[in-house]
mmCIF file of C-alpha atoms and ligand atoms in Angstrom:
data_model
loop_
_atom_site.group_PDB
_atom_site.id
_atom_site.type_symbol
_atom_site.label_atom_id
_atom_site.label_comp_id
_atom_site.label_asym_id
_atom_site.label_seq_id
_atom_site.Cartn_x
_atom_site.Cartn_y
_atom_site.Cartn_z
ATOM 1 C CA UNK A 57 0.000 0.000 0.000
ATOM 2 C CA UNK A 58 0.966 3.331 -0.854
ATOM 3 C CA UNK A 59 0.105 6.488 1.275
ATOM 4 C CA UNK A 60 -0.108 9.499 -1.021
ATOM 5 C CA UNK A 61 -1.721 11.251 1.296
ATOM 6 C CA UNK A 62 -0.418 14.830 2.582
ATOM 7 C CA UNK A 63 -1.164 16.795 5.707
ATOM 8 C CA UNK A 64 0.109 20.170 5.681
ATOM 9 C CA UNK A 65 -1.492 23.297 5.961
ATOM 10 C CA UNK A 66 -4.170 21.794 8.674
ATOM 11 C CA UNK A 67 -5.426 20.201 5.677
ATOM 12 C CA UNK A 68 -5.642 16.749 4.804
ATOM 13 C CA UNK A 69 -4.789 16.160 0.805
ATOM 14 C CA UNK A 70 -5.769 13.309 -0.539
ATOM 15 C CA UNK A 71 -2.188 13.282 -2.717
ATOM 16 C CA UNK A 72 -0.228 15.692 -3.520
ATOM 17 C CA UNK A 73 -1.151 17.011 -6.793
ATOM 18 C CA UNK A 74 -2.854 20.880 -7.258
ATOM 19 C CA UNK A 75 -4.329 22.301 -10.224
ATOM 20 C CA UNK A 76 -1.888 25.391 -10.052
ATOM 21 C CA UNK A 77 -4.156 28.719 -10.238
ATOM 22 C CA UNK A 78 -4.524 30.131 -13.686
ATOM 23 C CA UNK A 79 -4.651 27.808 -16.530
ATOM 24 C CA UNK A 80 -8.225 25.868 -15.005
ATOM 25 C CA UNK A 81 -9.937 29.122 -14.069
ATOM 26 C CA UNK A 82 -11.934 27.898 -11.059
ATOM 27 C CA UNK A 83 -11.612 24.395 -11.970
ATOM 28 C CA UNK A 84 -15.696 24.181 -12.450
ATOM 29 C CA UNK A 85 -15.517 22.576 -16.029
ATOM 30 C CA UNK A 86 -13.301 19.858 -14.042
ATOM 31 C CA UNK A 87 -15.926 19.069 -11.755
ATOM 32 C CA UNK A 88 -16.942 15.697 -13.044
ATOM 33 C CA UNK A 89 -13.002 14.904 -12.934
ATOM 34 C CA UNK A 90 -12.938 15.950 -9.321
ATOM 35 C CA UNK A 91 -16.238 13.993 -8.487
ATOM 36 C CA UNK A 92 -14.689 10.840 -10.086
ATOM 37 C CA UNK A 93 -11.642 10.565 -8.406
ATOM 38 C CA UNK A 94 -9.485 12.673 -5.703
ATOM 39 C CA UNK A 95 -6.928 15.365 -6.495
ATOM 40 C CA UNK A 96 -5.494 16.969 -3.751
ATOM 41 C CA UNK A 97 -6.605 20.321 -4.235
ATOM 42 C CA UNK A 98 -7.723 23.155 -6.423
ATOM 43 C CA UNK A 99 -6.283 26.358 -6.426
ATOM 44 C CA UNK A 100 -8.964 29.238 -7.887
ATOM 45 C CA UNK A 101 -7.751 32.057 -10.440
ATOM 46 C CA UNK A 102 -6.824 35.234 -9.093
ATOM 47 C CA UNK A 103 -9.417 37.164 -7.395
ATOM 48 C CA UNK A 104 -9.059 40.577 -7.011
ATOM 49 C CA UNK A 105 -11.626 43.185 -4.845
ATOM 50 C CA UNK A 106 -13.353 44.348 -8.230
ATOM 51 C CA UNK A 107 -13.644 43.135 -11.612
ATOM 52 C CA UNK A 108 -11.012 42.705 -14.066
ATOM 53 C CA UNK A 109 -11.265 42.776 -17.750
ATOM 54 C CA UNK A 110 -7.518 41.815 -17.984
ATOM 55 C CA UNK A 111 -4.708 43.076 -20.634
ATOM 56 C CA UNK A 112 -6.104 43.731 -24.481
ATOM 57 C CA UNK A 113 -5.304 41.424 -26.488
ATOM 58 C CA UNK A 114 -2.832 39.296 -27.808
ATOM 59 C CA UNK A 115 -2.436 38.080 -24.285
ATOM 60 C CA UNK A 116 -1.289 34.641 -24.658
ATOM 61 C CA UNK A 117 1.521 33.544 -27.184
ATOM 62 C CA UNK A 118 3.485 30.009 -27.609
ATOM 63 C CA UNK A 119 7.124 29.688 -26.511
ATOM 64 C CA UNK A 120 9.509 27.422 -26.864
ATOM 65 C CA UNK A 121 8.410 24.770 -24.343
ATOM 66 C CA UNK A 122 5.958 27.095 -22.933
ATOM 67 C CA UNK A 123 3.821 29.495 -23.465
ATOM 68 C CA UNK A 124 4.080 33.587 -22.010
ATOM 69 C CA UNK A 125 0.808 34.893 -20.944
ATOM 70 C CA UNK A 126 -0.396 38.870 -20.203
ATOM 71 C CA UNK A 127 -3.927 38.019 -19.121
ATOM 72 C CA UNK A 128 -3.848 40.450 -16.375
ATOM 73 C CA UNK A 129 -5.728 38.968 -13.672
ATOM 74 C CA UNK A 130 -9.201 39.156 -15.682
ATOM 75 C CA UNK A 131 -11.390 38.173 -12.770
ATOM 76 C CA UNK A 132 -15.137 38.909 -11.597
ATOM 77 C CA UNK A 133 -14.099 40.126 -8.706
ATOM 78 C CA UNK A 134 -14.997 39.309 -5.020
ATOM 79 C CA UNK A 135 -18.890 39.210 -5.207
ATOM 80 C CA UNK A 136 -19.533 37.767 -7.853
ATOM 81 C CA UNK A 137 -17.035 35.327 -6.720
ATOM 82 C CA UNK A 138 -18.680 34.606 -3.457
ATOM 83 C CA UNK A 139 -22.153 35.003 -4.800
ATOM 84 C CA UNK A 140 -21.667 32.868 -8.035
ATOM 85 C CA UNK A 141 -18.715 31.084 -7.828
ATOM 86 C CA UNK A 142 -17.294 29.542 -4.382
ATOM 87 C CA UNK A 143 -20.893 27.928 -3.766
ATOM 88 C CA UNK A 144 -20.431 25.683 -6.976
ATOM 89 C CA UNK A 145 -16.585 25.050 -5.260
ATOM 90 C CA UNK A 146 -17.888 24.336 -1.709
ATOM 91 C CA UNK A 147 -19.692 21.201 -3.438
ATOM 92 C CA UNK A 148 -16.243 20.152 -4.731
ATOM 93 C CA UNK A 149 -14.665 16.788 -2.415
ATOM 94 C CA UNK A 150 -10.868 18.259 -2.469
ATOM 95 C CA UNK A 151 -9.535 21.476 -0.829
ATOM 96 C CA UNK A 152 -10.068 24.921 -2.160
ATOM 97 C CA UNK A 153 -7.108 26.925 -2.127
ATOM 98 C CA UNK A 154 -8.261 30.247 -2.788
ATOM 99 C CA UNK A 155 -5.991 33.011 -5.018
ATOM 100 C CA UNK A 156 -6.487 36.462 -4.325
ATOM 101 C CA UNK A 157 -4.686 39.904 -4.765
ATOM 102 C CA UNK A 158 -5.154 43.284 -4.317
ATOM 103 C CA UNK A 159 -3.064 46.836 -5.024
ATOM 104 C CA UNK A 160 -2.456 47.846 -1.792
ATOM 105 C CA UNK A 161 -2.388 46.853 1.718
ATOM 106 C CA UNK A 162 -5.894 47.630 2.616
ATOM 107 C CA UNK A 163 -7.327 46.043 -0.204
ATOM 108 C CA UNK A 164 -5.112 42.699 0.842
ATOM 109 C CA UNK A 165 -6.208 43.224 4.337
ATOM 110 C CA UNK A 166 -10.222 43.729 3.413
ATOM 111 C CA UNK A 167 -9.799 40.723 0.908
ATOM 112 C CA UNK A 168 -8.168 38.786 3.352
ATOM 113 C CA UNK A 169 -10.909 39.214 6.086
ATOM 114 C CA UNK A 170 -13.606 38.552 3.870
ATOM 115 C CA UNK A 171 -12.424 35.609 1.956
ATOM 116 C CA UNK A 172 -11.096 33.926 5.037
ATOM 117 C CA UNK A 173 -14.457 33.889 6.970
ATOM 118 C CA UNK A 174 -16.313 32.355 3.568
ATOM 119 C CA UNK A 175 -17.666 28.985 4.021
ATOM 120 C CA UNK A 176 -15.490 26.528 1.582
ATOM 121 C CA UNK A 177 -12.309 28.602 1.877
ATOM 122 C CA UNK A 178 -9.758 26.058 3.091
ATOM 123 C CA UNK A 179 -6.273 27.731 2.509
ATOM 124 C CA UNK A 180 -5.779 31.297 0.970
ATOM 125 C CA UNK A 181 -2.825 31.916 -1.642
ATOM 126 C CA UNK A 182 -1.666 35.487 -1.909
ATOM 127 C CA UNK A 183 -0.760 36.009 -5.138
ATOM 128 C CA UNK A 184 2.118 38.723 -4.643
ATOM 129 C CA UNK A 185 4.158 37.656 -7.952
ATOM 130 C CA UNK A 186 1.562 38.652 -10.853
ATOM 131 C CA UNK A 187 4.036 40.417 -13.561
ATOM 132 C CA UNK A 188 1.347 41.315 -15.901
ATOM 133 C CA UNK A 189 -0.138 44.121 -13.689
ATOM 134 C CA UNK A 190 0.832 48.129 -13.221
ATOM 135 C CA UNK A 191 3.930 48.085 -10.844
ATOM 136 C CA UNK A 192 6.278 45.771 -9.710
ATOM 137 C CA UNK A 193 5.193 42.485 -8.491
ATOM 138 C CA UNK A 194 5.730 42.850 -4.433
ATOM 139 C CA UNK A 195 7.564 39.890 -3.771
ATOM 140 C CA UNK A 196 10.444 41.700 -5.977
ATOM 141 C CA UNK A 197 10.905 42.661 -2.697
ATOM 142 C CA UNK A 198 11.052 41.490 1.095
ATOM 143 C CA UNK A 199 9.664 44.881 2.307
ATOM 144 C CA UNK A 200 6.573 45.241 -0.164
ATOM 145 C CA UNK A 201 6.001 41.502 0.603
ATOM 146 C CA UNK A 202 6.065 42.289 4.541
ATOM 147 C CA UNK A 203 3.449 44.475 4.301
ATOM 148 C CA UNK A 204 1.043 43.029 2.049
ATOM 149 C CA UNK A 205 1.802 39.489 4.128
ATOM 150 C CA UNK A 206 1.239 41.419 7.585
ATOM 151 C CA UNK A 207 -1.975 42.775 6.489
ATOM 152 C CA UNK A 208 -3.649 39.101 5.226
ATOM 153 C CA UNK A 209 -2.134 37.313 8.405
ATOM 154 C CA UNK A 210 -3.716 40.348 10.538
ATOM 155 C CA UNK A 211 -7.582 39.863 9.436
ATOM 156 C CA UNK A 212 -7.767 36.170 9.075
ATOM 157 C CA UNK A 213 -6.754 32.703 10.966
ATOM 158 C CA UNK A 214 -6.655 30.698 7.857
ATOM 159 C CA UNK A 215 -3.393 29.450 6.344
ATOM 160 C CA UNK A 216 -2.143 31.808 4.203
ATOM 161 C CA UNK A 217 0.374 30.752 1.251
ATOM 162 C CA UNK A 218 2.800 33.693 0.162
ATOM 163 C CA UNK A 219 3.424 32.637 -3.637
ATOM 164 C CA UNK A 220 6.674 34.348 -4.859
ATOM 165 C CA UNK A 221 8.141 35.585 -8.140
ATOM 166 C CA UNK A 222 10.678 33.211 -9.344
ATOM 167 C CA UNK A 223 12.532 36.732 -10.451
ATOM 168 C CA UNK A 224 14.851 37.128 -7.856
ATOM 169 C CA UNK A 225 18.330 36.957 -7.154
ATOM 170 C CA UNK A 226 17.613 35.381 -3.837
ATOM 171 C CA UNK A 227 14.383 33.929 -3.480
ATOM 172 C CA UNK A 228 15.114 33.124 0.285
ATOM 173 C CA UNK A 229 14.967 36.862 2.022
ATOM 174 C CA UNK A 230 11.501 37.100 0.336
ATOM 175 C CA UNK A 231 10.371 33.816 1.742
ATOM 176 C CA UNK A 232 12.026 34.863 5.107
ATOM 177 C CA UNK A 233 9.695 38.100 5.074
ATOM 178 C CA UNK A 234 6.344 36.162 4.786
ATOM 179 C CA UNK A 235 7.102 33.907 7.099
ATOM 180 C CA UNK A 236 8.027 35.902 9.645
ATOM 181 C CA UNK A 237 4.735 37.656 9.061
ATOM 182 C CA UNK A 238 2.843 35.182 9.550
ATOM 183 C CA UNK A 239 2.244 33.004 6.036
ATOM 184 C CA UNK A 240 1.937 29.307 6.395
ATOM 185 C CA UNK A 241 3.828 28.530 3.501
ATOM 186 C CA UNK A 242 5.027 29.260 0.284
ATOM 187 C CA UNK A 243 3.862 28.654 -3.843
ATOM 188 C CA UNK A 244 7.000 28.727 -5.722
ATOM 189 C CA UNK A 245 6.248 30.027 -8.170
ATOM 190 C CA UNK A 246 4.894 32.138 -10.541
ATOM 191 C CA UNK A 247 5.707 32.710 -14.041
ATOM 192 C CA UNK A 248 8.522 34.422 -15.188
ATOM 193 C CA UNK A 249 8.918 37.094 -16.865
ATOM 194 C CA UNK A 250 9.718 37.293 -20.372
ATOM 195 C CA UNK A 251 8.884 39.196 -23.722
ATOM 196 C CA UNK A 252 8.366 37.570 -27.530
ATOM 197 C CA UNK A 253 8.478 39.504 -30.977
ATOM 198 C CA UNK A 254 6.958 39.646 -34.343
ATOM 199 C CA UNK A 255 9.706 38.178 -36.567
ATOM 200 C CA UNK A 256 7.917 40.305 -39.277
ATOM 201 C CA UNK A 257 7.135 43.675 -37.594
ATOM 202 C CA UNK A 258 9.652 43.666 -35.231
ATOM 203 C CA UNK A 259 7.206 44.430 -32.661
ATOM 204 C CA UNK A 260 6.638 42.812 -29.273
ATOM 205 C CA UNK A 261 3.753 40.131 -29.443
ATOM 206 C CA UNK A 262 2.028 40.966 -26.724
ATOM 207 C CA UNK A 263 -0.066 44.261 -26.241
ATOM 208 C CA UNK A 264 1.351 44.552 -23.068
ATOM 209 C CA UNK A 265 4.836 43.989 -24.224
ATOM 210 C CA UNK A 266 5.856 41.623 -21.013
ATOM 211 C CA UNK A 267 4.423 38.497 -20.513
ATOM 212 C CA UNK A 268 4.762 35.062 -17.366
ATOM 213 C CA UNK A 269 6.687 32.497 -19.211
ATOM 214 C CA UNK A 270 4.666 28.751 -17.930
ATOM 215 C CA UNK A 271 5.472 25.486 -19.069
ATOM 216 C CA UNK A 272 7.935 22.740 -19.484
ATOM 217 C CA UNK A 273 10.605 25.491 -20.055
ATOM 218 C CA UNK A 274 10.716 26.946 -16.237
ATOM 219 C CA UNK A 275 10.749 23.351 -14.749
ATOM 220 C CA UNK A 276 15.049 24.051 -13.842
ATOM 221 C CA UNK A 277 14.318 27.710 -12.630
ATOM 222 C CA UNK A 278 10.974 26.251 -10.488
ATOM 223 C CA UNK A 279 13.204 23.478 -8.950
ATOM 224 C CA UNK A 280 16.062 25.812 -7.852
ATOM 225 C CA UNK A 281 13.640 28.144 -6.592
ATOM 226 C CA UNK A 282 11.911 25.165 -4.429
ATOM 227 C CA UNK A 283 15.457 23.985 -3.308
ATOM 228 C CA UNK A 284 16.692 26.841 -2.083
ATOM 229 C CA UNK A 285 13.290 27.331 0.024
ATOM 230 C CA UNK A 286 13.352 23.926 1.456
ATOM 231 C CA UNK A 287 17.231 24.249 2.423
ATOM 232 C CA UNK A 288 16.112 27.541 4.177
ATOM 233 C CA UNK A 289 12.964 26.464 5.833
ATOM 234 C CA UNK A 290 13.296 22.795 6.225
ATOM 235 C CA UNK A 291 9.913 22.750 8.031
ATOM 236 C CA UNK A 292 7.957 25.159 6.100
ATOM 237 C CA UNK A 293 4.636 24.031 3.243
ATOM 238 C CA UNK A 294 5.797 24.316 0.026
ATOM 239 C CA UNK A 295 3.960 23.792 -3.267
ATOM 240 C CA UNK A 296 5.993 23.629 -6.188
ATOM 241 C CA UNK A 297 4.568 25.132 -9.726
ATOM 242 C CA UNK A 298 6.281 25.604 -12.624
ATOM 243 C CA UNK A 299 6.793 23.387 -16.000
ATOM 244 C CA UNK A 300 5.681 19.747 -14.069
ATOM 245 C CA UNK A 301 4.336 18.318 -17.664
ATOM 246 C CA UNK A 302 4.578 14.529 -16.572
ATOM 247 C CA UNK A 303 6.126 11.861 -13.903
ATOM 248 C CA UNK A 304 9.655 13.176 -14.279
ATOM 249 C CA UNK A 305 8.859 16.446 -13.254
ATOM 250 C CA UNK A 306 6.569 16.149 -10.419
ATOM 251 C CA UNK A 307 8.846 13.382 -8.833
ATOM 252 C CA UNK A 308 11.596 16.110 -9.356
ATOM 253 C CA UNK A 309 9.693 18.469 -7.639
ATOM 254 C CA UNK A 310 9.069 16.669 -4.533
ATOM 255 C CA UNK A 311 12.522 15.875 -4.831
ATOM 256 C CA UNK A 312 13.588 19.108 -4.171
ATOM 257 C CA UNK A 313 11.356 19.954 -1.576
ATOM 258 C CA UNK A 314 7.536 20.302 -2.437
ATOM 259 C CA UNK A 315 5.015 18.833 -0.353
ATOM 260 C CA UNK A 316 2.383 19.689 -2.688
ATOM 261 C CA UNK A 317 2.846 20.069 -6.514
ATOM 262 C CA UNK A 318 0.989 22.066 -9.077
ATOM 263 C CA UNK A 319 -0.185 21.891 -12.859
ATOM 264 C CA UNK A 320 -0.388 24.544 -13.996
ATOM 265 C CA UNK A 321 0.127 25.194 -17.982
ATOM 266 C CA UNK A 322 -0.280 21.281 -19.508
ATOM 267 C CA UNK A 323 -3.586 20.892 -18.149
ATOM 268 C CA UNK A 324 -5.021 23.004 -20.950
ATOM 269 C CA UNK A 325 -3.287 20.449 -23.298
ATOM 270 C CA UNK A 326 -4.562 17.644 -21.357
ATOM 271 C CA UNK A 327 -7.148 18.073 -18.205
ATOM 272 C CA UNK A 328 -6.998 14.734 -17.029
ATOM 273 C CA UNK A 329 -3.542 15.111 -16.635
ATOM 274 C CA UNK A 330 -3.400 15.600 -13.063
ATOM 275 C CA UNK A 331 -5.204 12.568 -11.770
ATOM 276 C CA UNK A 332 -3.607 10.237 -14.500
ATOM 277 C CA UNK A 333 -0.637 11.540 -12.225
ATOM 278 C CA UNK A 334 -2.295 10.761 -9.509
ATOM 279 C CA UNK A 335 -2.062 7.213 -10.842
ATOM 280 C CA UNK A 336 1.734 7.320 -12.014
ATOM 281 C CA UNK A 337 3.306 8.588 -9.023
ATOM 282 C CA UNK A 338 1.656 5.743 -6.789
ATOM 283 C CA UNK A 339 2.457 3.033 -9.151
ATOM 284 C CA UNK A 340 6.055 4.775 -9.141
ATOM 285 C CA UNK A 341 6.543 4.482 -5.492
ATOM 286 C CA UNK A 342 5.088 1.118 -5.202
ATOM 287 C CA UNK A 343 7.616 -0.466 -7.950
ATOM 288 C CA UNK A 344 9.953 1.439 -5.680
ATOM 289 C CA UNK A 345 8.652 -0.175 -2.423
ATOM 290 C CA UNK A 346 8.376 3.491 -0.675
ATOM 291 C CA UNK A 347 5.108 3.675 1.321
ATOM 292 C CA UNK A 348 5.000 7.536 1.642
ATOM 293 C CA UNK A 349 4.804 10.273 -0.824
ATOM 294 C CA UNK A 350 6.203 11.719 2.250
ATOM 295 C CA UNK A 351 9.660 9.539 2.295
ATOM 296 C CA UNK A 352 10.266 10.992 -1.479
ATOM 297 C CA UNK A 353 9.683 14.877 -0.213
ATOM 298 C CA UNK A 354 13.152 16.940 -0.073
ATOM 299 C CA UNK A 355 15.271 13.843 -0.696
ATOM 300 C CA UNK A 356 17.708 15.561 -2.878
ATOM 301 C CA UNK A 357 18.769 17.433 0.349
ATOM 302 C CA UNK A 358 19.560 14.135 1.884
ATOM 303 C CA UNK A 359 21.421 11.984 -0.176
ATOM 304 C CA UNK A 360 18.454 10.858 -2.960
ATOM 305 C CA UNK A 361 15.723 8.525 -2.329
ATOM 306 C CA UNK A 362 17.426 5.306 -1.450
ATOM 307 C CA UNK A 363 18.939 6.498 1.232
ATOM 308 C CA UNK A 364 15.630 7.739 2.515
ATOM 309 C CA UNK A 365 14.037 4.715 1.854
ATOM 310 C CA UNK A 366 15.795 3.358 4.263
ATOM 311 C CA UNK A 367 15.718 5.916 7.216
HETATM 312 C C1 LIG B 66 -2.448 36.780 -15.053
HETATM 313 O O1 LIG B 66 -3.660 36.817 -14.820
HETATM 314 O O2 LIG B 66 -1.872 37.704 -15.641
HETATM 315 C C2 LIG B 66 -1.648 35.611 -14.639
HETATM 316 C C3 LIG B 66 -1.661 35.437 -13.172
HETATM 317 C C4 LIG B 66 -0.340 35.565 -12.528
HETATM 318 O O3 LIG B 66 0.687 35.527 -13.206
HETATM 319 O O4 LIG B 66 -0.286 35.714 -11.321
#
């Protein structure tokens, strides 16, 4: 028998495979998936206090291995996402990890409150790492992130995830900063930035000129990102996002240090992805005779998975 299960973030995951937010909006045309067998847990777009058209178009364009996205955090904002939207998620059997952002500190603190008394609301992610809004994404830096982490932590008791731009020379004082604030844990991490152009214009592609680079082609920068965390905070939630496209990469993940891994880009190539992962990584750690998803989690920082097969 093999125990995917994961309990971290006073949650109990079934395994520990995410649908990252973005790519799966809020994951309602996957209900039927989610009703046939478990996932761990669903993380919601990016809800913001109002509405959000998003960034004109072109807002999405191919990369190599990847794909670079503006879309601006096009949202319907916080009503309409309680009203219309987390009911439908409530009936969902997995946890909701809810995404949210705002543009300043009250707005994060107000957003915060309310979100974190809704029924259905398991664990909030504060999204401080967008790159395709005005301004720099806060976690750019550990005092903008601080602040912003401060005010969530201060108006609600639920666990709060701080996820972090990968675009950082150090990843770990950023980290540092929302923990000490009071963040459960961390997503690492969010696209990166990057920027495409029109062979035949020599314009960028993009309206908005910058774009989040997702996919198979961030998979190293996600990893280092994740290892460096997990050396830091040996103890501290992590869930690792960025270019996991199949077995490989999610067992690479957990090998540097994720408890909990997200899909984020491939499932719009393939939504069933997830739980056929589901599948993979138990079958995986069975041929393997390892019992625990657990046993496989940061093993890179401790000699590879033999030697914590047999600790
Ligand atoms: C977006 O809506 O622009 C993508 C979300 C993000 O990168 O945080």
């Amino acid at each position: 028998m093999v125990d995917l299960a994961v309990s971290r973030l006073g949650q109990s995951f079934a395994n520990p495979v995410l649908l990252s937010s973005g790519p799966a909006g809020f994951g309602l045309e996957l209900a039927p998936l989610f009703r046939s067998k478990p996932l761990g847990g669903l993380t919601t777009k990016t809800v913001t206090p109002s509405p959000r058209q998003g960034n004109p178009p072109p807002r999405l364009v191919d990369a190599p291995a990847g794909a670079l996205n503006s879309i601006g955090l096009a949202n319907p904002g916080l009503d309409e996402f309680l009203a219309q939207v987390l009911p439908e998620l409530r009936e969902l059997p997995t946890v909701r990890l809810i995404s949210f952002a705002a543009s300043d500190v009250q707005g994060v603190e107000a957003m915060a409150g309310v979100l974190g008394e809704a029924a259905g609301v398991d664990v909030l992610e504060l999204n401080l790492s967008c790159p395709n809004v005005e301004g720099r994404p806060p976690s750019w830096d550990s005092a903008s992130t601080r602040e912003l982490v401060r005010a969530a932590t201060r108006a609600t008791c639920t666990p709060l995830l701080a996820k972090l731009s990968p675009d950082v020379t150090d990843v770990v004082p950023v980290a540092a900063a929302a923990l000490e604030e009071g963040a459960a844990g961390l997503t690492l991490v969010n696209t990166v930035r990057g920027l495409r152009i029109q062979r035949d214009t020599g314009r960028p592609t993009l309206a908005r000129m910058w774009g989040g680079l997702s996919g198979a082609a961030i998979l190293p920068i996600a990893l280092a990102r994740v290892f460096e965390a997990r050396r830091a905070f040996p103890e501290v939630p992590i869930v690792g996002v960025g270019g996991v496209t199949d077995l490989g990469s999610l067992l690479e993940m957990a090998m540097a240090g994720a408890d909990l891994v997200g899909i984020g880009l491939a499932v719009m190539c393939d939504p069933e992805l997830p739980w056929r992962l589901c599948v993979e990584l138990k079958q995986w750690l069975c041929r393997r005779r390892i019992s625990r998803y657990s046993q496989l989690v940061g093993c890179a920082h401790r000699g590879g998975v033999d030697v914590c097969r047999t600790c």
